[in-house]
Coordinates of C-alpha atoms and ligand atoms in Angstrom, one line a residue:
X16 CA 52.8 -69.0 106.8
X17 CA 52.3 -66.9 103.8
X18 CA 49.3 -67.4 101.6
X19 CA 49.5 -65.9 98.3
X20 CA 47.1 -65.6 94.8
X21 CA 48.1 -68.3 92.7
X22 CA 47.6 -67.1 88.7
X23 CA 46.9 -70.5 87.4
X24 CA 44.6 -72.3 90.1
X25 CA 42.7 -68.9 90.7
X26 CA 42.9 -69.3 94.7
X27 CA 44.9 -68.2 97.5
X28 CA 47.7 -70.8 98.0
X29 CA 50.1 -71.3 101.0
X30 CA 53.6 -70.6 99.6
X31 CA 55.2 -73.6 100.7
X32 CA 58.7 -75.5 99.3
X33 CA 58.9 -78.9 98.1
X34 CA 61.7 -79.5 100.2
X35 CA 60.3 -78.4 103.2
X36 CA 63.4 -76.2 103.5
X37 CA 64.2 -74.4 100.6
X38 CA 61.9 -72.2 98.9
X39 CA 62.7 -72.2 94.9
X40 CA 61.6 -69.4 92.6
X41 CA 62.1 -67.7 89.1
X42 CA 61.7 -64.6 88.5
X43 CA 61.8 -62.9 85.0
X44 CA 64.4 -60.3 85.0
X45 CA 65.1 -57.3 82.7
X46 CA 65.4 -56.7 79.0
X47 CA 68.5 -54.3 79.2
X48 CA 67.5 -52.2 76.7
X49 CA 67.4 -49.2 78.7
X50 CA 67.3 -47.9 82.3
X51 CA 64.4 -50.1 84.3
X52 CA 61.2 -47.4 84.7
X53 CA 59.0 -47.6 87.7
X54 CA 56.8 -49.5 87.0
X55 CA 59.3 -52.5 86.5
X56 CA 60.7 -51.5 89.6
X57 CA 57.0 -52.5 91.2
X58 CA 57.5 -56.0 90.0
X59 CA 60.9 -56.3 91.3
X60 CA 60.3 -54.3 94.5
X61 CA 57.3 -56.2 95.3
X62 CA 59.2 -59.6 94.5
X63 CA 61.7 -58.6 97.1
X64 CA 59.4 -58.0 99.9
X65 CA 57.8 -61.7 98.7
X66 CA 61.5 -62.9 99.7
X67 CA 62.1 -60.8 102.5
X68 CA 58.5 -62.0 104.4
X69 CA 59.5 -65.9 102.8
X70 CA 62.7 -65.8 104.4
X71 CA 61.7 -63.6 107.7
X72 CA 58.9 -66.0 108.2
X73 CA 61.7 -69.1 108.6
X74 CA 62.4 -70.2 105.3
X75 CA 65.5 -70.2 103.0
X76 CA 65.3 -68.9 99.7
X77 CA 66.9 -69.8 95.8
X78 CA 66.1 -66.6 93.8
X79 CA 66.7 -67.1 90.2
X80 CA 66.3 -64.1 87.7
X81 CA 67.9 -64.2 84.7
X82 CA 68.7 -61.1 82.2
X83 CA 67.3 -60.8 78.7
X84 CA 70.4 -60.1 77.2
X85 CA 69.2 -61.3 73.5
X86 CA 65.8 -60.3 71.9
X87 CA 64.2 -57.7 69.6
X88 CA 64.5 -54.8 72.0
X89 CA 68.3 -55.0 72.4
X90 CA 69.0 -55.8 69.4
X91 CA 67.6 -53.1 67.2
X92 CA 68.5 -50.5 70.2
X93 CA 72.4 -52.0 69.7
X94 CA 72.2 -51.2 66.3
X95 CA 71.1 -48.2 66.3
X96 CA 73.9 -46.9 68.4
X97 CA 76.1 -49.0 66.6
X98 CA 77.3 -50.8 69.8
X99 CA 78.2 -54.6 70.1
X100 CA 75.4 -56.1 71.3
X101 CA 77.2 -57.0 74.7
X102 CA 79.0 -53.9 75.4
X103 CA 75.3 -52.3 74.9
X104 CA 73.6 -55.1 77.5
X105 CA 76.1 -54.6 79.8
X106 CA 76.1 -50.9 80.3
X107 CA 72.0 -51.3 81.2
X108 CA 72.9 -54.7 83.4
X109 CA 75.2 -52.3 85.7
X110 CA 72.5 -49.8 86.0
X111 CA 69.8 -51.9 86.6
X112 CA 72.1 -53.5 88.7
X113 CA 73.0 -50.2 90.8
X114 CA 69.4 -48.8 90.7
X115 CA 67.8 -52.2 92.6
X116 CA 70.8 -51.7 95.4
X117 CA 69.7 -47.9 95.8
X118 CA 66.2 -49.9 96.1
X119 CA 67.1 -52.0 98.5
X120 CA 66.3 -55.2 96.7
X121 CA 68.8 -58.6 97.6
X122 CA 70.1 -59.4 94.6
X123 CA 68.8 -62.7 93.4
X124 CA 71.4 -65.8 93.9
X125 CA 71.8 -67.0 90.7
X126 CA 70.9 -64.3 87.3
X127 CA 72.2 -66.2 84.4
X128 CA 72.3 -64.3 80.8
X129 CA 70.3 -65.5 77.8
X130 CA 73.8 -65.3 75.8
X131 CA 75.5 -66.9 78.4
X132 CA 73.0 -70.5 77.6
X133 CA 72.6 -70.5 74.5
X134 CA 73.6 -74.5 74.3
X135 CA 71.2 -75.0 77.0
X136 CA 68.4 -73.3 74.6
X137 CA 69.5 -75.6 71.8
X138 CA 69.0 -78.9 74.0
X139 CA 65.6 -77.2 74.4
X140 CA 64.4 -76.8 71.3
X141 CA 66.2 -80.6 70.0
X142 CA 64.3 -82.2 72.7
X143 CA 60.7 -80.5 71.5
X144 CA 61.6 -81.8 68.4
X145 CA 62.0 -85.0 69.1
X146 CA 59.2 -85.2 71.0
X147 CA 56.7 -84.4 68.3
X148 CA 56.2 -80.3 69.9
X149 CA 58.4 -78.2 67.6
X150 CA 58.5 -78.2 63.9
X151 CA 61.5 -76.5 61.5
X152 CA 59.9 -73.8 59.0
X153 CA 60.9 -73.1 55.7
X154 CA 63.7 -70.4 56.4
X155 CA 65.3 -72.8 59.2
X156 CA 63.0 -71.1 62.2
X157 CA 61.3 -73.5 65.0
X158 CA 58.3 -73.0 66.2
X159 CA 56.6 -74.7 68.7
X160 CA 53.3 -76.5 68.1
X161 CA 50.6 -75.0 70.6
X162 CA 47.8 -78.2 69.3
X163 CA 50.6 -80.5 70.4
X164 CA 50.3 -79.6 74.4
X165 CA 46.4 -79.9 75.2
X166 CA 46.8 -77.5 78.6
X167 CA 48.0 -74.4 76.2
X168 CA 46.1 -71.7 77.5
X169 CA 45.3 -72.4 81.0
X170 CA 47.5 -70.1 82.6
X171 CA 46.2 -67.4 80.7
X172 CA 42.7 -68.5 81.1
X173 CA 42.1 -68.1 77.5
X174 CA 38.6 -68.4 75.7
X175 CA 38.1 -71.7 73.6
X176 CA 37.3 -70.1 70.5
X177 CA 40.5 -68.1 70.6
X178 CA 42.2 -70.5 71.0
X179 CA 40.6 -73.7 69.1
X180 CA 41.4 -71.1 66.1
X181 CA 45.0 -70.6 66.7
X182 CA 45.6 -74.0 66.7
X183 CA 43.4 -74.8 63.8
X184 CA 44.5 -71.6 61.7
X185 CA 48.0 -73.0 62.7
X186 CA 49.1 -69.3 62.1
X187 CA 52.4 -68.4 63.6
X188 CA 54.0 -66.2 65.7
X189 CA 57.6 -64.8 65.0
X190 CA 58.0 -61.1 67.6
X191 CA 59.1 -61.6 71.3
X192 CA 55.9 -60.5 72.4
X193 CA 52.0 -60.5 71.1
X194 CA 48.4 -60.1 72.4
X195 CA 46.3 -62.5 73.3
X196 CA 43.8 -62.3 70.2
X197 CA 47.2 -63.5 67.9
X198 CA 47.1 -67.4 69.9
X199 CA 49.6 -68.8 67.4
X200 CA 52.4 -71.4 67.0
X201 CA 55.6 -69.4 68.5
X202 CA 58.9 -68.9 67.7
X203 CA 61.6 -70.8 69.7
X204 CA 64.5 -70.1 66.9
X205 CA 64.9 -67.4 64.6
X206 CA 66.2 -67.9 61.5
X207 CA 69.1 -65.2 60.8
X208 CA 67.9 -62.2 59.5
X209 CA 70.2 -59.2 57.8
X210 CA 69.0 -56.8 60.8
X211 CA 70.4 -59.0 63.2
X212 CA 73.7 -58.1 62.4
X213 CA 76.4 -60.0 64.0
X214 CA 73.9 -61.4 66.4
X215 CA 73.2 -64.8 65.0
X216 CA 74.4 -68.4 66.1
X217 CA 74.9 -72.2 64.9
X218 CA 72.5 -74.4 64.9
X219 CA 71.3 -77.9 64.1
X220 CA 69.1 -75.8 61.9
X221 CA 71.3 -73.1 60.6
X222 CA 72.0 -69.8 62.1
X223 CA 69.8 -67.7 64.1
X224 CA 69.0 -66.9 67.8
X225 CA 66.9 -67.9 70.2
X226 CA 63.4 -66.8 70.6
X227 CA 62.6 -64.5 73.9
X228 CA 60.0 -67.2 75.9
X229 CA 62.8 -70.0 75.4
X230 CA 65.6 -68.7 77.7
X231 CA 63.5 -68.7 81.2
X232 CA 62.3 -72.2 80.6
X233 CA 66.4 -73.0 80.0
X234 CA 67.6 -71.5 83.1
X235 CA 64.8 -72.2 85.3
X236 CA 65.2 -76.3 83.8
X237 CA 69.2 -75.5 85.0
X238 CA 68.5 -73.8 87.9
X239 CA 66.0 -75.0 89.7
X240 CA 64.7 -78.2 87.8
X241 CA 61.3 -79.7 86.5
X242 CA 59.4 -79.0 89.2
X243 CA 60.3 -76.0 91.6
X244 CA 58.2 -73.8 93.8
X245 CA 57.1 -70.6 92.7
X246 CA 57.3 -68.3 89.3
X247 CA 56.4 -64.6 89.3
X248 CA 56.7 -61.6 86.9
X249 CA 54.3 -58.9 85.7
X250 CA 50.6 -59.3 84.4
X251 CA 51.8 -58.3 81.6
X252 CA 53.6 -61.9 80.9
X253 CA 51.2 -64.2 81.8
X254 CA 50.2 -64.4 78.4
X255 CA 52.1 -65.4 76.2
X256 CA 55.7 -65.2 77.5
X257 CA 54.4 -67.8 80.7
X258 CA 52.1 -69.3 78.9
X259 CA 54.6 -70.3 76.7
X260 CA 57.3 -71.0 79.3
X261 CA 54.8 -73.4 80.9
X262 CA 54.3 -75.3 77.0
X263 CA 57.9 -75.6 76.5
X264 CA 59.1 -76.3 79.8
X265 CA 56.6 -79.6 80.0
X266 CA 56.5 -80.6 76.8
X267 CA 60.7 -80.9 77.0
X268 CA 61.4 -81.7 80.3
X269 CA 58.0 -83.0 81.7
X270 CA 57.5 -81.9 85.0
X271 CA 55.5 -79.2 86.3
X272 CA 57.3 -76.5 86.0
X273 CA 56.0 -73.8 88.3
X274 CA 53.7 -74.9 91.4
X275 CA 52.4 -71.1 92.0
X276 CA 52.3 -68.2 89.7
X277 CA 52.3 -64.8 91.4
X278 CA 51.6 -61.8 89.3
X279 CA 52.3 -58.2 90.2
X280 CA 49.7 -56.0 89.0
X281 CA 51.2 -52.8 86.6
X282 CA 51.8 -49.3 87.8
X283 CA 50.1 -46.5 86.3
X284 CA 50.9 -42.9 86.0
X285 CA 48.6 -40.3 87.1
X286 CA 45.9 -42.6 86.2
X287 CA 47.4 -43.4 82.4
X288 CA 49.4 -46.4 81.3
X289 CA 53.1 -45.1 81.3
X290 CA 54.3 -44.3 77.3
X291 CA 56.6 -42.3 76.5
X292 CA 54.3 -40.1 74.1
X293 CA 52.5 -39.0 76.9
X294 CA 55.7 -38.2 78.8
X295 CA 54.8 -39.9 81.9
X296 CA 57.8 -42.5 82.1
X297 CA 60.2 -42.2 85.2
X298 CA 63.4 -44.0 85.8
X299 CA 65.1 -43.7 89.5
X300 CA 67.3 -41.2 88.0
X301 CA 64.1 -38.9 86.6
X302 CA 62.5 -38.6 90.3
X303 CA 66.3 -38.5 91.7
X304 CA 66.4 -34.8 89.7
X305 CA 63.2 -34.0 90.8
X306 CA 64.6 -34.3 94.4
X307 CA 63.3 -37.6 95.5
X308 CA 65.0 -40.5 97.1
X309 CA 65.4 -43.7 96.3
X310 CA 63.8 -44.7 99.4
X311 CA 60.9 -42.4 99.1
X312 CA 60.2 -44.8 96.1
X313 CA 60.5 -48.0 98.2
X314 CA 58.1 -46.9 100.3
X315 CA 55.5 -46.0 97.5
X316 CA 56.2 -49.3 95.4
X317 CA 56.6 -51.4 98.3
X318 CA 53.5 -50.0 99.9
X319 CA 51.1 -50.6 97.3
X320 CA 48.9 -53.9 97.5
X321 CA 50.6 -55.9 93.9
X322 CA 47.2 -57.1 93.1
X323 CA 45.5 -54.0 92.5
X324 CA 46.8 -51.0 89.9
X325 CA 49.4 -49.2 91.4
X326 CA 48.6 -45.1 90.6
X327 CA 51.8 -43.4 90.8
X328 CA 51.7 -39.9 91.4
X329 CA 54.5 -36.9 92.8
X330 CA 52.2 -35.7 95.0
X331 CA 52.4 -39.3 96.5
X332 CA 56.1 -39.9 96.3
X333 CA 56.1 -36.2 99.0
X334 CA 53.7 -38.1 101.3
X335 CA 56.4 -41.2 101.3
X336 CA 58.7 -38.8 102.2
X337 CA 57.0 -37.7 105.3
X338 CA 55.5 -41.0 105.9
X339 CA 59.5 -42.1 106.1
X340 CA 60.8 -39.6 108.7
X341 CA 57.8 -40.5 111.0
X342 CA 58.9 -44.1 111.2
X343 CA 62.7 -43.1 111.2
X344 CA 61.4 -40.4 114.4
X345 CA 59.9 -43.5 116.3
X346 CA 63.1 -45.4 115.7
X347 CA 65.2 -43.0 116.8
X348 CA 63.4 -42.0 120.0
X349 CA 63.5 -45.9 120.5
X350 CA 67.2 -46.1 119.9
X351 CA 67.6 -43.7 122.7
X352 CA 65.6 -45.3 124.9
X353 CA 67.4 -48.9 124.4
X354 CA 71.0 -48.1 123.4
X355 CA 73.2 -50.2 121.1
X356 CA 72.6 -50.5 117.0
X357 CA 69.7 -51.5 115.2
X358 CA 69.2 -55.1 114.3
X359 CA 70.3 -55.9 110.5
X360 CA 68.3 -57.9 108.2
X361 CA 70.7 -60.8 108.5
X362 CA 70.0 -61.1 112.5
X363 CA 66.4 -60.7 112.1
X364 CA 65.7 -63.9 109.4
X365 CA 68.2 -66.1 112.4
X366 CA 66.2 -64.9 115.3
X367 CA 62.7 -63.8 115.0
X368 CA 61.7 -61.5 117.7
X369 CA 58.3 -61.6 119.7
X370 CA 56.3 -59.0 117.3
X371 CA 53.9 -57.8 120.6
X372 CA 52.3 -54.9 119.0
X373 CA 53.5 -55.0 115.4
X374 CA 52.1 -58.9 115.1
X375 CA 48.9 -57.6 113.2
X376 CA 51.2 -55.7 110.7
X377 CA 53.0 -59.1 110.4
X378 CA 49.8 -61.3 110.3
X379 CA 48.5 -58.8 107.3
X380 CA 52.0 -59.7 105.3
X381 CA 51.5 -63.3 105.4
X382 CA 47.7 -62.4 103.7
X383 CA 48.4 -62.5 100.8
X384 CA 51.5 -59.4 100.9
X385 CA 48.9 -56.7 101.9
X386 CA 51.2 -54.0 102.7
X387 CA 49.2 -51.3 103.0
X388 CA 47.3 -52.8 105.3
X389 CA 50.8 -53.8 107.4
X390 CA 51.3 -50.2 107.2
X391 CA 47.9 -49.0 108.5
X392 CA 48.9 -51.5 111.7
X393 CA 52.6 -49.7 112.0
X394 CA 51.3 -46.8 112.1
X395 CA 48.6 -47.3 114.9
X396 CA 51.4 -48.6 116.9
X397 CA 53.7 -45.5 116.6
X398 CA 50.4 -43.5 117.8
X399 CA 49.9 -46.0 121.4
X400 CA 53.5 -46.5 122.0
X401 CA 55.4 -43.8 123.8
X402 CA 59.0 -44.9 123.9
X403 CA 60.5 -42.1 126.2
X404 CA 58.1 -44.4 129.1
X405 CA 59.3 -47.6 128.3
X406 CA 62.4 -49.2 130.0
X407 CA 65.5 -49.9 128.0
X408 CA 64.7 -53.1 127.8
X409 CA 60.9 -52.8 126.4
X410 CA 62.6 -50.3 123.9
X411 CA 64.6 -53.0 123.0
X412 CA 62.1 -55.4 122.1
X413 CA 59.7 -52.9 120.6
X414 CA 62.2 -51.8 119.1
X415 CA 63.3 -55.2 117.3
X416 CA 59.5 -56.1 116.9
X417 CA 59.1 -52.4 114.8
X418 CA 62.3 -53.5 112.9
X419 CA 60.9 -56.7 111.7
X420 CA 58.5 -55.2 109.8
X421 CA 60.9 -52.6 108.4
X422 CA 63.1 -54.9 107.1
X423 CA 60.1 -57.2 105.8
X424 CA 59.2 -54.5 103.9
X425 CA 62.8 -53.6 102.8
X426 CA 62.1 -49.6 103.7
X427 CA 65.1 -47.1 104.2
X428 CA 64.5 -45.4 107.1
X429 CA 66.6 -41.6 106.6
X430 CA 68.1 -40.3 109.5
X431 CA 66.2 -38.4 111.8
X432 CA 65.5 -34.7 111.8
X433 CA 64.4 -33.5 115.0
X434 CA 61.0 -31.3 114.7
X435 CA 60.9 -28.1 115.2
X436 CA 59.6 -27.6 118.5
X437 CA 58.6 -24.6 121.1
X438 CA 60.7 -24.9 124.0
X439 CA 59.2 -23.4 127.6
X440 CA 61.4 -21.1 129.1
X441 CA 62.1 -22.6 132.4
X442 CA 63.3 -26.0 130.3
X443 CA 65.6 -23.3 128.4
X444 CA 66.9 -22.1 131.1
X445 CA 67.7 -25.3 132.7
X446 CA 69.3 -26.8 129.7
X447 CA 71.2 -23.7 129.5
X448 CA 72.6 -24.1 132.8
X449 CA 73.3 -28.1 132.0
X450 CA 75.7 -26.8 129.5
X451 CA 77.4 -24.2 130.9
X452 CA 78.2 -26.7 134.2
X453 CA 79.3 -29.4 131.4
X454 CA 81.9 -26.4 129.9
X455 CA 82.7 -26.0 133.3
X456 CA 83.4 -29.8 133.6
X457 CA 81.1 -29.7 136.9
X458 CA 79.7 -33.2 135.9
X459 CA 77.9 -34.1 139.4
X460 CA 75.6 -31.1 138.3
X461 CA 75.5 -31.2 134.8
X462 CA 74.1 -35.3 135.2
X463 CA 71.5 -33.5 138.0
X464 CA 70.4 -31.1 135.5
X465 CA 69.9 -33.8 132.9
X466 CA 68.0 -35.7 134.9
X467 CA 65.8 -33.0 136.3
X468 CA 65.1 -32.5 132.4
X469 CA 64.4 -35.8 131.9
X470 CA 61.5 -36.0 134.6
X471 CA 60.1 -32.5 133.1
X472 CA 60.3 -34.8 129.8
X473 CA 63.0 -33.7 127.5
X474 CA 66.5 -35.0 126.6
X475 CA 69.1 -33.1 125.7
X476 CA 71.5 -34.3 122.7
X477 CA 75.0 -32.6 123.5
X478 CA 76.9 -32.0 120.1
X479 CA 80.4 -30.5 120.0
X480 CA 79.1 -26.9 120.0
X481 CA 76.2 -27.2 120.9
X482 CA 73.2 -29.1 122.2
X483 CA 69.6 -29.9 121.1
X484 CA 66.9 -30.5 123.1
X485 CA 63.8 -33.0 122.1
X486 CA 60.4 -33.8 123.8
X487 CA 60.0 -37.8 125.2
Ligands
LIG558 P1 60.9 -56.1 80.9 O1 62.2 -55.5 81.2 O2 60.1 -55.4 79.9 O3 61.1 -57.5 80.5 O4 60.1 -56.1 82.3 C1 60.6 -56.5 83.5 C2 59.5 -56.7 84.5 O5 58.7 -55.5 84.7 C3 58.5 -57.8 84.0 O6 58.2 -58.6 85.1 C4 57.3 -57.0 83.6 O7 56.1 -57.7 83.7 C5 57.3 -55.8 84.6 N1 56.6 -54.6 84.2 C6 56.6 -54.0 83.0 N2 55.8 -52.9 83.0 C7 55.3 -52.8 84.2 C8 54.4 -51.9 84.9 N3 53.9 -50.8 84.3 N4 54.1 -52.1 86.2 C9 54.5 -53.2 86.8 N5 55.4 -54.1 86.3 C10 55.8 -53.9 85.0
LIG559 ZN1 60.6 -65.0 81.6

């Protein structure tokens, strides 16, 4: 069973569902401003292996992620390219969209649209006013009242004086997103302003739009209920976007909204926080022209541990790259060995395999997601196991086992390129004679020769035109 750090108790926490079947989770999803950079990608790379080992360790899965299709961000960007705000969100939904399939990541089952819910937002905010939690200001915004829910601040873990003043001060907040020293009543409606544009709507309280924190706690209240299993985003929205969620969501709904919080811990560039004054913000597409794969960065963001700072670096993503074709090497010489396809994803999560030697990468998984620790164990095992002496069957298994973890880990193995290697001339000369008896058709010889090649320890890969041989 997988144990993971829980934000708000402060402890490790078996991930368990309330259903005993089902495992239920939000995730917050994009702002679709702009092309996703890496370090979001962390968060939504490392939530996918969070499913993968959830749903490879016997569980099924509802992955909820919605798409902030509404909030400053997108709307100023919209307006400065003087695109409707939907056209504009829907361009960066299909990339984002096309960037997390090159990144192997399962798309989530349900990812509703802020604009898409607005009524549901409304009921929201109606019901926080009723119940004493929200108050209308002056130019028709709501804001919610953080004095009115005693818990405000335990997620965050926030200092009493902090916030004993922002509830005293009762100060306000009215931008999508703030620091921690600004503890203030939040926005939950926005009053129509002219730099909204056409981007306003009707409302018990005039026109406006909703406020950024309000739309999670809507679609994870239509999605997944009062109570569901498991909530996760980056460290950076722990405070205030969750904290916030957490306010509304039980103060309107009751419940307990979220039963674990996992946090994914941000990526840094060469050392720095990314910004792009310092010039240090990749997309997919930026490392794609510097001649990197998309897989190379699966392995990097997938292979980090998500609780410490991720340091991205170039030199790194190169390393990936060889660290990928060993792995895809060992696969390959195990394919040969066993025959038939590899196993898909799919086939893996309906029948587990025995994991033999790759059960300590496995057991380091269901710690808490320490990948590179999983890793460390994958690799020993490619150093003991030799695959050329297994029988096809143990190449099979080993071979399903090694997979297992793969697929956990949602990696793209590339296809294999066959190392250079020295070959002696008397396995030369043999192989040479293999294929002129195979142009000759003289197959009784040409299957000697292969297997006198074999017990030397090479194979020998017949193409149309030509053959290649490779060491066991
Ligand atoms: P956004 O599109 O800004 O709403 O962010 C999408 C996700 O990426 C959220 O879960 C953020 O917490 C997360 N995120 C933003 N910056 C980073 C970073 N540098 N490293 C890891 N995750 C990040
Ligand atoms: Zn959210």
């Amino acid at each position: 069973m997988l144990n993971l750090y829980d934000t708000l108790s402060r402890t490790q926490k078996s991930v368990e569902a309330m259903d005993g079947k089902s495992l239920r989770f939000y995730c917050c999803g994009p702002t679709v401003y702009a092309a996703a950079h890496i370090g979001n990608f962390r968060t939504f790379v490392v939530q996918d292996v969070f499913r993968r080992v959830v749903e490879l360790g016997g569980l099924r899965t509802k992955h909820v992620r919605n798409i902030t299709d509404v909030d400053d961000k997108t709307i100023r960007k919209s307006q400065e390219q003087g695109i409707p705000l939907v056209e504009y969100t829907q361009k960066w939904t299909q990339k984002f969209h096309d960037d997390c399939q090159a990144l192997n990541c399962l798309p989530p089952h349900v990812e509703p649209g802020a604009v898409a819910h607005i009524a549901e937002q409304l009921e929201l905010v109606q019901r926080l006013i009723d119940r004493g939690h929200a108050y209308c200001s002056e130019d028709g915004s709501v804001y919610f009242r953080i004095s009115s829910y005693a818990d405000y601040g335990r997620l965050a873990h926030l200092d009493s004086q902090q916030l004993d003043l922002g509830k005293t001060a009762q100060t306000r907040a009215d931008t999508d997103e703030y620091e921690k020293d600004s503890v203030a009543d939040f926005v939950l409606w926005k009053a129509r302003r002219p730099e909204d544009g056409d981007n306003f709507w009707p409302s018990p309280w005039g026109e406006g739009r909703p406020g950024w924190h309000l739309e999670c706690s809507a679609m994870s209240h239509k999605y997944l209920g009062d109570t569901f299993d498991l909530h996760s985003g980056g460290v950076d929205l722990v405070f205030p976007h969750h904290e916030n969620e957490i306010a509304q969501s039980r103060c309107a709904c009751g419940g307990e909204s979220a039963r674990h919080w996992f946090h994914v811990t941000h990526l840094l560039v060469d050392g720095a926080k990314m910004s792009k004054s310092l010039g240090n913000m990749y997309t997919l597409e930026d490392l794609q022209e510097r001649g990197f794969s998309p897989a190379a960065l699966r392995y990097v963001l997938a292979g980090a541990y998500y609780r410490r700072p991720l340091n991205f670096t170039l030199a790194g993503m190169k390393d990936a790259t060889g660290a990928l074709m060993k792995l895809s090497r060992f696969d390959d010489a195990l394919a040969r060995r066993a025959g038939g396809s590899a196993p898909t994803y799919r086939d893996l999560v309906k029948n587990r395999p025995e994991l033999g030697a790759f059960a300590p990468a496995w057991a380091s998984l269901e710690d808490d997601l320490n990948t590179p620790e999983a890793l460390g164990h994958v690799f020993s095992a490619l150093r003991r196991i030799k695959p050329a002496e297994l029988s096809p069957e143990e190449a099979a298994a080993t071979r399903r086992a090694f997979r297992f973890i793969i697929e956990a880990l949602g990696l793209l193995l590339p296809p294999p390129v066959e190392e250079e290697v020295e070959v002696p001339a008397d396995i030369r000369a043999l192989a040479e004679e293999r294929w002129a008896a195979r142009l000759a058709k003289d197959w009784a010889l040409a299957d000697s020769l292969r297997s006198r090649l074999a017990e030397l320890g090479w194979s020998m890969k017949d193409g149309r035109d030509s053959y290649q041989l490779t060491k066991n």
